[in-house]
CSV table of N, CA and C in Angstrom, one decimal:
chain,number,residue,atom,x,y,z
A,1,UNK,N,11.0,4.4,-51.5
A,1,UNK,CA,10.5,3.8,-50.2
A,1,UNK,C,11.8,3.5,-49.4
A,2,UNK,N,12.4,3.8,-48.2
A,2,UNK,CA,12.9,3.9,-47.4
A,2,UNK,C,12.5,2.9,-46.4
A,3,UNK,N,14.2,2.1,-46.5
A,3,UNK,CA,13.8,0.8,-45.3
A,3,UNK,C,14.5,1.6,-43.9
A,4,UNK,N,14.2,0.5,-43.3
A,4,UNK,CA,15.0,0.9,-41.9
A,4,UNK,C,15.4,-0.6,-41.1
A,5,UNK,N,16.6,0.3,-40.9
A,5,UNK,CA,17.6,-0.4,-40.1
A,5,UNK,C,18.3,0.0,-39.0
A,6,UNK,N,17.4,-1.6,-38.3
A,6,UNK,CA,17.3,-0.7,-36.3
A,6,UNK,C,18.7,-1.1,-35.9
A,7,UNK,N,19.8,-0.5,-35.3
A,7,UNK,CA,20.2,-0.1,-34.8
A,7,UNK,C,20.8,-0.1,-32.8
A,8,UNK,N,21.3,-1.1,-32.2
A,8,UNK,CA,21.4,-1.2,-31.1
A,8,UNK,C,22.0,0.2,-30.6
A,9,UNK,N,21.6,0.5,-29.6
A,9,UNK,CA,22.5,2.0,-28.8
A,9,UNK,C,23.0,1.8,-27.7
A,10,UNK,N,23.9,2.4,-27.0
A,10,UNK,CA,24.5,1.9,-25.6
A,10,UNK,C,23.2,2.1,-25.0
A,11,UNK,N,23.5,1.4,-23.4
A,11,UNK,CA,21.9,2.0,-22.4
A,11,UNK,C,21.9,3.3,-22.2
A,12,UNK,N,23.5,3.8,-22.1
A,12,UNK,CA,23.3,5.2,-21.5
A,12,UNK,C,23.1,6.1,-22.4
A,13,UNK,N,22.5,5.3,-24.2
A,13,UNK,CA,22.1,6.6,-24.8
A,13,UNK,C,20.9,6.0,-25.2
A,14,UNK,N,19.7,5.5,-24.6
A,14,UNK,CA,18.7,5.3,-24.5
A,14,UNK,C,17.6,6.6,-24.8
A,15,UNK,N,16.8,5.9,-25.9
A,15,UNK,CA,16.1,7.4,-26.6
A,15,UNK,C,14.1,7.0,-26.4
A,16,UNK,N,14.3,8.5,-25.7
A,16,UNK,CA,12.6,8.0,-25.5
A,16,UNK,C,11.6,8.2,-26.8
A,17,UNK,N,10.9,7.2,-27.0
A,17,UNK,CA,10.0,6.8,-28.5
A,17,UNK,C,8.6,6.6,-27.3
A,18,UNK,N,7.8,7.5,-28.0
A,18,UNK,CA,6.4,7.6,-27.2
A,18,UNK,C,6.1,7.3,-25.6
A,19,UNK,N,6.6,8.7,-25.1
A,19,UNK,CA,7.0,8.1,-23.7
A,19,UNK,C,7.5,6.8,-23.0
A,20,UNK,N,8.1,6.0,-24.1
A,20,UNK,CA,8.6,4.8,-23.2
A,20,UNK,C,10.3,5.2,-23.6
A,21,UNK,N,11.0,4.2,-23.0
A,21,UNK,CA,12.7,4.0,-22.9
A,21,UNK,C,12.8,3.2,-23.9
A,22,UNK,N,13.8,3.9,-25.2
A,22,UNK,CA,14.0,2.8,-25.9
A,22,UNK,C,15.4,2.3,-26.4
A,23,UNK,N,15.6,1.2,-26.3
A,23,UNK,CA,17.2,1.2,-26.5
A,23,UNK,C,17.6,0.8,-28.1
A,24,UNK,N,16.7,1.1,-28.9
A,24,UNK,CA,17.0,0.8,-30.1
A,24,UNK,C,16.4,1.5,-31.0
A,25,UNK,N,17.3,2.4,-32.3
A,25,UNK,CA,17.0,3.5,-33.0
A,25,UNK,C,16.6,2.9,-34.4
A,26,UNK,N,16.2,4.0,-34.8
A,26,UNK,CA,15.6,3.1,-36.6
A,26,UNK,C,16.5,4.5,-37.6
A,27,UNK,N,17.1,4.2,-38.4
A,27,UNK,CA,18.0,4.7,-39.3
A,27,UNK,C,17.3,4.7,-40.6
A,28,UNK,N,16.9,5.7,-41.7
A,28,UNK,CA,16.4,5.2,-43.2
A,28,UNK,C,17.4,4.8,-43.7
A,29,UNK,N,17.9,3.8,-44.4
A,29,UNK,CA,18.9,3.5,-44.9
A,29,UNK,C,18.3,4.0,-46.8
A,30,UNK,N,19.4,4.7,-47.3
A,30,UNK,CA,19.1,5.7,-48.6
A,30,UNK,C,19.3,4.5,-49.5
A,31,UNK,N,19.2,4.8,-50.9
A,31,UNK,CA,19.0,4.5,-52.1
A,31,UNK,C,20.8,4.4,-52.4
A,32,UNK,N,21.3,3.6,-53.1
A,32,UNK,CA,22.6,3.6,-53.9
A,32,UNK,C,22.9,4.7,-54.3
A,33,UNK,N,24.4,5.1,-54.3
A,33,UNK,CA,24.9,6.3,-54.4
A,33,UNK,C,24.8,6.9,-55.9
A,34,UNK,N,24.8,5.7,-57.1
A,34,UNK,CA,24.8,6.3,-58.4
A,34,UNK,C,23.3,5.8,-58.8
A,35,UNK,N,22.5,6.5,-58.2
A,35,UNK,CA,21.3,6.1,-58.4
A,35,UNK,C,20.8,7.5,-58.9
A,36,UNK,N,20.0,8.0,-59.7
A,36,UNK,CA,19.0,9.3,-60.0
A,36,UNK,C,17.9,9.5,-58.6
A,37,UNK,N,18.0,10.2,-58.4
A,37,UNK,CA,17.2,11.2,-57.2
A,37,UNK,C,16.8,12.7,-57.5
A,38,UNK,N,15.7,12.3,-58.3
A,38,UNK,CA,14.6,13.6,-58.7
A,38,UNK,C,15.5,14.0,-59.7
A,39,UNK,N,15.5,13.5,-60.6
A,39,UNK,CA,16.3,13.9,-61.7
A,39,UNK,C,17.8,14.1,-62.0
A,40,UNK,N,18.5,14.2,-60.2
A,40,UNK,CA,19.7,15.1,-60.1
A,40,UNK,C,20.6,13.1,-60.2
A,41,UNK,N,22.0,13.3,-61.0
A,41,UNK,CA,22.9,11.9,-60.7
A,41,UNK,C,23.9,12.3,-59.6
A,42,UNK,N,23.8,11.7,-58.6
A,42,UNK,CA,24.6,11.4,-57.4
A,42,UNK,C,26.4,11.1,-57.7
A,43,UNK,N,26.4,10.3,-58.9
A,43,UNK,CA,27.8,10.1,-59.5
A,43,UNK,C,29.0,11.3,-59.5
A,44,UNK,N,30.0,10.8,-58.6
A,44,UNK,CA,31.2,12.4,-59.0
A,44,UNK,C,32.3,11.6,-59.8
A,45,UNK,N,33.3,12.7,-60.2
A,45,UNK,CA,34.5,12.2,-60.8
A,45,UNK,C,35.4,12.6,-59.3
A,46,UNK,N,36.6,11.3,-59.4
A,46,UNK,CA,37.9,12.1,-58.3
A,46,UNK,C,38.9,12.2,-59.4
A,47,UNK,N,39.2,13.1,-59.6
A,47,UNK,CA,40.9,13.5,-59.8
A,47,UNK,C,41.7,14.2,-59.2
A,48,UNK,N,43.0,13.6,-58.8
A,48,UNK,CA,43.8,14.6,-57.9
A,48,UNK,C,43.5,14.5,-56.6
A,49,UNK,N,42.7,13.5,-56.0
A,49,UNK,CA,41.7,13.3,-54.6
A,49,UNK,C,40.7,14.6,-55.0
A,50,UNK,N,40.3,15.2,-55.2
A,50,UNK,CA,39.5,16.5,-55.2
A,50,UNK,C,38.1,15.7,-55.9
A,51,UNK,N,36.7,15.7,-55.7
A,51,UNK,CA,35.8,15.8,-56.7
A,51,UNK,C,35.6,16.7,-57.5
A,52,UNK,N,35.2,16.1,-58.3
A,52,UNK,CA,35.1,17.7,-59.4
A,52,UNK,C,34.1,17.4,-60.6
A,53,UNK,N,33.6,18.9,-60.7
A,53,UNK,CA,32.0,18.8,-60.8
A,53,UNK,C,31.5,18.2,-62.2
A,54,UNK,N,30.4,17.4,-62.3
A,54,UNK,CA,30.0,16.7,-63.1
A,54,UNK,C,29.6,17.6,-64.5
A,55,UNK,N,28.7,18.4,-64.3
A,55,UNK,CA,27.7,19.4,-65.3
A,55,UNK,C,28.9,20.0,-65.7
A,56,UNK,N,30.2,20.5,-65.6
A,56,UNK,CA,31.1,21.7,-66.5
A,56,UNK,C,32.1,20.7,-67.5
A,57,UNK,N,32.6,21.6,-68.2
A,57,UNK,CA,33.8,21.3,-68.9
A,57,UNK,C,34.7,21.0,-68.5
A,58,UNK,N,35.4,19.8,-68.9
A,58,UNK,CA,36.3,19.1,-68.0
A,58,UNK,C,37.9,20.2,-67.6
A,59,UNK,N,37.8,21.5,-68.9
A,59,UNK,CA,38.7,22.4,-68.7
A,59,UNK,C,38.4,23.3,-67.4
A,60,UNK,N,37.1,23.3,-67.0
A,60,UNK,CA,37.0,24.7,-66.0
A,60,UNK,C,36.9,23.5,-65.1
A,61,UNK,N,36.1,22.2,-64.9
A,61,UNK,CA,36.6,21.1,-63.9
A,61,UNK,C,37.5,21.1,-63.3
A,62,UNK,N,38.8,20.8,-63.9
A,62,UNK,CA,40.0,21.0,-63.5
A,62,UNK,C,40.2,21.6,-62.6
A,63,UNK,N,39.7,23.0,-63.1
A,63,UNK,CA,40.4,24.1,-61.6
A,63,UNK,C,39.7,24.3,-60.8
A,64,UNK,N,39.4,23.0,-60.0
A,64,UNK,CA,39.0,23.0,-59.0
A,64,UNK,C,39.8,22.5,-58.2
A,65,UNK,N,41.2,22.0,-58.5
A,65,UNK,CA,41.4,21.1,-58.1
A,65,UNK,C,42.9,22.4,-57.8
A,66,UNK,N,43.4,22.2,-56.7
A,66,UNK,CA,44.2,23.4,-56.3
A,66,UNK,C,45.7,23.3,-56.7
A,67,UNK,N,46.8,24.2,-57.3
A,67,UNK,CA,47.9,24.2,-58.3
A,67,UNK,C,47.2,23.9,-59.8
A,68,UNK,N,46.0,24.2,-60.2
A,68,UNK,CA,45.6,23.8,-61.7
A,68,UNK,C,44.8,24.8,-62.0
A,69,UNK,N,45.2,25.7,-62.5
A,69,UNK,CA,44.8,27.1,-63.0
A,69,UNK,C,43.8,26.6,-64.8
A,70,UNK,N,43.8,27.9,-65.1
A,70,UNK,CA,43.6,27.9,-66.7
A,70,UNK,C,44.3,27.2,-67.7
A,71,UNK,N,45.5,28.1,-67.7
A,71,UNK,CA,46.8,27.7,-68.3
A,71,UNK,C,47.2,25.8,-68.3
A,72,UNK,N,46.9,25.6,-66.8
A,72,UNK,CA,47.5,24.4,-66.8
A,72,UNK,C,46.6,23.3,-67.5
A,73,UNK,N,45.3,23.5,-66.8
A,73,UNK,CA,44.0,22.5,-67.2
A,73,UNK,C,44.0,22.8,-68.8
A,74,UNK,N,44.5,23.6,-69.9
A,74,UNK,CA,44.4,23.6,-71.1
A,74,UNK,C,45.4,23.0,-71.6
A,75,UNK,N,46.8,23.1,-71.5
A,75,UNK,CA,47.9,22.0,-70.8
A,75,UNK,C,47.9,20.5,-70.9
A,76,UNK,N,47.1,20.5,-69.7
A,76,UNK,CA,46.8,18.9,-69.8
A,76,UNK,C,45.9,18.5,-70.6
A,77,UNK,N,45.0,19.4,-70.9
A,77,UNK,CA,44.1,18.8,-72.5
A,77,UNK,C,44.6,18.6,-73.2
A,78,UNK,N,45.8,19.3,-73.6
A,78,UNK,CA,46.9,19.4,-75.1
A,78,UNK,C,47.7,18.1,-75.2
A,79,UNK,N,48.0,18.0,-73.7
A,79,UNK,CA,49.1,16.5,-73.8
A,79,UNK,C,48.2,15.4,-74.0
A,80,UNK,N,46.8,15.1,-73.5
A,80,UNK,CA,46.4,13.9,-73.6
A,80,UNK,C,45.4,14.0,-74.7
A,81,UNK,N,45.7,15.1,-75.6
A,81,UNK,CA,44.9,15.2,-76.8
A,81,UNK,C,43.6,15.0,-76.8
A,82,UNK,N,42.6,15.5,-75.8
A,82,UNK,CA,41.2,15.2,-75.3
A,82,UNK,C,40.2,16.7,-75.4
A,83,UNK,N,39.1,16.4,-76.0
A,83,UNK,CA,38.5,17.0,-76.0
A,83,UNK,C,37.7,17.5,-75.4
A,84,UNK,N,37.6,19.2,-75.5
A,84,UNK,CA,37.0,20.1,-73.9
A,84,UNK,C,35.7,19.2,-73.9
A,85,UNK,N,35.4,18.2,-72.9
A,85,UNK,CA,33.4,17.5,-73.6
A,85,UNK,C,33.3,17.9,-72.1
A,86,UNK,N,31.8,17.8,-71.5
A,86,UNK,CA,31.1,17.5,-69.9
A,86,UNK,C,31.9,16.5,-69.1
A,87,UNK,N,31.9,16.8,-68.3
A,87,UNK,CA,32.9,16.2,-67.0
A,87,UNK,C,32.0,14.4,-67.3
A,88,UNK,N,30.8,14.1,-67.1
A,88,UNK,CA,30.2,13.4,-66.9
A,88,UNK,C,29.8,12.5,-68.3
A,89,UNK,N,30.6,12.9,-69.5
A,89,UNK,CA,30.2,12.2,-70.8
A,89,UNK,C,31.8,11.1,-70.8
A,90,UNK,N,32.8,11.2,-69.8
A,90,UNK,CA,34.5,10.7,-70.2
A,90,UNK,C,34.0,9.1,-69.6
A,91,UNK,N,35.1,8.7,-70.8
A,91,UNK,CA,34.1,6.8,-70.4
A,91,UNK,C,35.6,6.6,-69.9
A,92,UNK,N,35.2,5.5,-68.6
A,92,UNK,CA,36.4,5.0,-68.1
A,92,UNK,C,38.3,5.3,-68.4
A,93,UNK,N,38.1,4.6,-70.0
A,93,UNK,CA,39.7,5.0,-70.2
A,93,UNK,C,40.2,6.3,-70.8
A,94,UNK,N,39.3,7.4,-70.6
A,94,UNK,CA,39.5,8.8,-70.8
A,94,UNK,C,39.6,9.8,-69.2
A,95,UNK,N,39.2,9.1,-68.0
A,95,UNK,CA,39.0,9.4,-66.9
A,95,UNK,C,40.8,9.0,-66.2
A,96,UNK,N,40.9,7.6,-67.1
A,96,UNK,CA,42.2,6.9,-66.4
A,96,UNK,C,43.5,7.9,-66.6
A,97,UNK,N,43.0,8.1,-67.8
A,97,UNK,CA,44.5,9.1,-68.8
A,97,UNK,C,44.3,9.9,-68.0
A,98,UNK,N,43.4,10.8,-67.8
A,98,UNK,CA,43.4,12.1,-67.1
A,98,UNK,C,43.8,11.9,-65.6
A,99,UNK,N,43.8,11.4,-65.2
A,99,UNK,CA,44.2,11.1,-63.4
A,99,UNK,C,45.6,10.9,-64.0
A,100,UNK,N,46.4,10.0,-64.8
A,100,UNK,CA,47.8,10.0,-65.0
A,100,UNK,C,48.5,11.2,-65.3
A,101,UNK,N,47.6,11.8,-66.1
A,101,UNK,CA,48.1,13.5,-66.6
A,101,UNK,C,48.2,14.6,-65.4
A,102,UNK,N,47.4,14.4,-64.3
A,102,UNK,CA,47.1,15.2,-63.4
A,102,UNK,C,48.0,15.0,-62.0
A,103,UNK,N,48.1,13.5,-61.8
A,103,UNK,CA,49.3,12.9,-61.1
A,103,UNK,C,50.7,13.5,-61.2
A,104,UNK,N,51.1,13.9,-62.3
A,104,UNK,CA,52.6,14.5,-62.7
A,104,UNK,C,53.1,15.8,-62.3
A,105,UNK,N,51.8,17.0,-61.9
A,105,UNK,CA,52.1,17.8,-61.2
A,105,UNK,C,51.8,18.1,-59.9
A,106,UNK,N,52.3,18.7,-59.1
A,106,UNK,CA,52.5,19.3,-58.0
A,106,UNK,C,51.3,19.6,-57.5
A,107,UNK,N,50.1,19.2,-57.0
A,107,UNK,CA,48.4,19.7,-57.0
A,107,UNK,C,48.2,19.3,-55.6
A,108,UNK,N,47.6,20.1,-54.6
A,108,UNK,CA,46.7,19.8,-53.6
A,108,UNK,C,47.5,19.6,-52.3
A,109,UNK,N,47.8,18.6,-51.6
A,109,UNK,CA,48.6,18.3,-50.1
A,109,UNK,C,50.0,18.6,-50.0
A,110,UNK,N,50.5,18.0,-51.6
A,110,UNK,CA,52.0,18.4,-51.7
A,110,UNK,C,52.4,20.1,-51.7
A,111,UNK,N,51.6,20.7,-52.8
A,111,UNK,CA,51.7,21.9,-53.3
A,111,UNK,C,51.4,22.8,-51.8
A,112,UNK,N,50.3,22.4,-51.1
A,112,UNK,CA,50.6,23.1,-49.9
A,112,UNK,C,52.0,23.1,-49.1
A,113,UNK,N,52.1,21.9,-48.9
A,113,UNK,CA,53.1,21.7,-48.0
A,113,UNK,C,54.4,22.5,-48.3
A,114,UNK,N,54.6,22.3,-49.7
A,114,UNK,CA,55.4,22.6,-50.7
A,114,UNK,C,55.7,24.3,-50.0
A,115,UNK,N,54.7,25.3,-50.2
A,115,UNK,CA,54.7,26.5,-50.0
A,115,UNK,C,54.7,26.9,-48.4
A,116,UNK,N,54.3,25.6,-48.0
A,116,UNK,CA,54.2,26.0,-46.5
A,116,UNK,C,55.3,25.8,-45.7
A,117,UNK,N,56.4,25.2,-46.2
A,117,UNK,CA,57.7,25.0,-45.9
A,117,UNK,C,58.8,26.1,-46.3
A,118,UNK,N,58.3,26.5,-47.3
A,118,UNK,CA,59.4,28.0,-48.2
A,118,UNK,C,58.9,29.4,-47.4
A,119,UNK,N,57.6,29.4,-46.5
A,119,UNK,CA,56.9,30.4,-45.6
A,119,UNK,C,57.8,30.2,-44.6
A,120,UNK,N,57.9,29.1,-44.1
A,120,UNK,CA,59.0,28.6,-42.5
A,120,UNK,C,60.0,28.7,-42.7
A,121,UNK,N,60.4,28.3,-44.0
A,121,UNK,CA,62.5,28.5,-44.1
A,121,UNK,C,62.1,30.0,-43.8
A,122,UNK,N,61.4,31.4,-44.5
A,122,UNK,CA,61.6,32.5,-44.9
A,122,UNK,C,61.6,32.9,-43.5
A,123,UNK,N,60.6,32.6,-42.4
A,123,UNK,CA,60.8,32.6,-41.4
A,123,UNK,C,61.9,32.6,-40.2
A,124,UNK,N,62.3,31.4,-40.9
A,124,UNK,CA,63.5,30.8,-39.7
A,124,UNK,C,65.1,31.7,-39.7
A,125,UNK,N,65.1,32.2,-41.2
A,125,UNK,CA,66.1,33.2,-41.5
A,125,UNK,C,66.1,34.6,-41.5
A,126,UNK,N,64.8,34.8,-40.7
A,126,UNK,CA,64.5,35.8,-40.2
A,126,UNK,C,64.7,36.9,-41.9
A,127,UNK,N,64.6,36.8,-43.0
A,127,UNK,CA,65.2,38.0,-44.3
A,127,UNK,C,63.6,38.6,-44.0
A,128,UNK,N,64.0,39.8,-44.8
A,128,UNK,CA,62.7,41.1,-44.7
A,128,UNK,C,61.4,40.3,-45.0
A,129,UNK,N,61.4,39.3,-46.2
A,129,UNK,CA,59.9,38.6,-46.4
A,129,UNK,C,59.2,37.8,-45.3
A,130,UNK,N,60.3,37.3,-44.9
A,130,UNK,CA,60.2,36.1,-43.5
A,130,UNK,C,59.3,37.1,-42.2
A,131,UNK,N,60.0,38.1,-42.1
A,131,UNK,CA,59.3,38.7,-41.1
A,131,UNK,C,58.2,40.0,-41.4
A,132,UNK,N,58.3,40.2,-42.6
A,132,UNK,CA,56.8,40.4,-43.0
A,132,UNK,C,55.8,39.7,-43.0
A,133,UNK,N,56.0,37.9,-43.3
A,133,UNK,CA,55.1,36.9,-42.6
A,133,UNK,C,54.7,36.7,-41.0
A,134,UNK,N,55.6,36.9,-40.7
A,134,UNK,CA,55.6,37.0,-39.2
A,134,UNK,C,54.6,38.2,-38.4
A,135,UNK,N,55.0,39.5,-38.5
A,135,UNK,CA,54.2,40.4,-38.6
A,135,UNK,C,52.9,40.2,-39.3
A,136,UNK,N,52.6,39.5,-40.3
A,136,UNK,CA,51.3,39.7,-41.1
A,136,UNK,C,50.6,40.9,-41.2
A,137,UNK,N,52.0,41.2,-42.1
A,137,UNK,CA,51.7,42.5,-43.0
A,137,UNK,C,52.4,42.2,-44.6
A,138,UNK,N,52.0,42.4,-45.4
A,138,UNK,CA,52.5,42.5,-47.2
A,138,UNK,C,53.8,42.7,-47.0
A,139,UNK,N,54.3,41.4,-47.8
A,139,UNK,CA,55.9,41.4,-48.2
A,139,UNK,C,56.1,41.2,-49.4
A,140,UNK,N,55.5,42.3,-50.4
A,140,UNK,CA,55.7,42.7,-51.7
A,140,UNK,C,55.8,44.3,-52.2
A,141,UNK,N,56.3,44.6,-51.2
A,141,UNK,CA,56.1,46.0,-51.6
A,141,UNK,C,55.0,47.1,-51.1
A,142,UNK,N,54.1,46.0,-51.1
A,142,UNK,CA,52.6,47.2,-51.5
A,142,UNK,C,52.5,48.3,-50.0
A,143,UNK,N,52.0,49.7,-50.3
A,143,UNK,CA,52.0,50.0,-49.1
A,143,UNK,C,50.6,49.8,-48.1
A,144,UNK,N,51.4,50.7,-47.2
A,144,UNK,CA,50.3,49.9,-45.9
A,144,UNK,C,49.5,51.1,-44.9
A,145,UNK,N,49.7,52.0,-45.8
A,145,UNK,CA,49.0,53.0,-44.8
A,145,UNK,C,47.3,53.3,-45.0
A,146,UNK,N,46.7,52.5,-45.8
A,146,UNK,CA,45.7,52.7,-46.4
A,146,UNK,C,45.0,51.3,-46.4
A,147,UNK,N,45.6,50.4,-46.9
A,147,UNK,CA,45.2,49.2,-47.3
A,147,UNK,C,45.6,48.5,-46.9
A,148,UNK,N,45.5,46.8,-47.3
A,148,UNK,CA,46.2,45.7,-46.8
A,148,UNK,C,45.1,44.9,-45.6
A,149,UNK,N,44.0,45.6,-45.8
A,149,UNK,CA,43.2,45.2,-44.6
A,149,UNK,C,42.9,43.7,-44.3
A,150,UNK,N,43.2,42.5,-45.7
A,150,UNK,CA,43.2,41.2,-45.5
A,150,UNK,C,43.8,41.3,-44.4
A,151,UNK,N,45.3,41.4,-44.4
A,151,UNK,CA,46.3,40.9,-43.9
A,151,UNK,C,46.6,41.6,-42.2
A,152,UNK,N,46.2,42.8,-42.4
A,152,UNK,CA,46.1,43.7,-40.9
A,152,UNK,C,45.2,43.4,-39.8
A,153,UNK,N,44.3,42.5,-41.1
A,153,UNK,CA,42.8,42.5,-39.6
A,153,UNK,C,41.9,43.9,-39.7
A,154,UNK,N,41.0,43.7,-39.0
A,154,UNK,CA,39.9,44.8,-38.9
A,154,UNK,C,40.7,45.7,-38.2
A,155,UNK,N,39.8,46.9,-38.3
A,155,UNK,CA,40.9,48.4,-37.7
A,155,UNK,C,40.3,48.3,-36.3
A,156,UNK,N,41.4,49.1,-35.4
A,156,UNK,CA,41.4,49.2,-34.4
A,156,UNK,C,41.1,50.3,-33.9
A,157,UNK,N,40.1,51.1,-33.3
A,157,UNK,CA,40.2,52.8,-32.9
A,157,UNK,C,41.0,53.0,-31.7
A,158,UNK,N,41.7,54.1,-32.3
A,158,UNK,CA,43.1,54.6,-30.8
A,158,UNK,C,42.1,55.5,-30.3
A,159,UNK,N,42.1,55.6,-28.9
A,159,UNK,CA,41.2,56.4,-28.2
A,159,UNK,C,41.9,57.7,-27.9
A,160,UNK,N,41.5,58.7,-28.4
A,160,UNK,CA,41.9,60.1,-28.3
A,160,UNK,C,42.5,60.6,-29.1
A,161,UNK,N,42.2,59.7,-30.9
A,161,UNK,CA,43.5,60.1,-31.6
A,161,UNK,C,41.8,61.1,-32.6
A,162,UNK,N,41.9,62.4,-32.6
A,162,UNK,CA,41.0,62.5,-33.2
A,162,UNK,C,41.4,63.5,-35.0
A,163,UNK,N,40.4,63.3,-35.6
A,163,UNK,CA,40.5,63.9,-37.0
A,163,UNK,C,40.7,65.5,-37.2
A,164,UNK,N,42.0,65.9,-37.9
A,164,UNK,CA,42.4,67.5,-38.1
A,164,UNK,C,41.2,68.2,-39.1
């Protein structure tokens, strides 16, 4: 059952309710967040700021969380000696350990930044990689007469170039 909770609006966003002018809205205000709703639990985990998903293994959990691969998320199971269980079975001081384990590496806003500053130096010194960023085209080698279509963009047709 759904209450409602009315809501004052400015005048000048006055909302018509059965052809009359009405200056006041009705809002359902929901049920508590860790509450069951048709079976499904509303409850997430945060690690790393990231949510991450309740129903999996807290190993494939992990990599959702960005700089935390396979390798690593198996890693941090090893150090805090914890068992692969459901994201949604870890009681309080098994949640705590794991945010301390995950804190220690490089994950998420830093790790961007991190890489998004080593893209600008490469830039600013103008070396072959730096302005293969620049250009946005592949600065590993790969060639480019065929592929690379991430990085090139959609194709362009030259007008008058036609096929031998």
């Amino acid at each position: 059952m759904a209450q409602t909770l009315a809501m004052p609006v400015a005048p000048s966003l006055a909302v018509i309710c059965n052809g009359y002018f009405s200056n006041r809205v009705s809002f359902p205000v929901l049920s508590p967040p860790n509450s069951k709703v048709h079976g499904l639990s509303i409850q997430c985990v945060r690690v790393g700021g990231v949510e991450i998903p309740n129903n999996k293994r807290i190993e494939y959990s992990l990599q959702y969380i960005h700089g935390v691969g396979r390798s690593r998320a198996r890693q941090i199971l090893c150090d805090i000696n914890m068992d692969n269980k459901i994201t949604k079975d870890l009681s309080e001081e098994e949640l705590i350990t794991l945010r301390d384990e995950v804190s220690k590496y490089m994950i998420e806003g830093d790790l961007r930044r991190f890489n998004a500053i080593n893209i600008k130096r490469l830039k600013d010194i103008q070396c072959y990689r730096g302005i293969r960023h620049i250009q946005g085209l592949p600065c590993r080698g790969q060639r480019t007469k065929n592929n690379c279509r991430t990085l090139k963009g959609k194709k362009v047709a030259i007008a008058g170039k036609k096929k031998k």
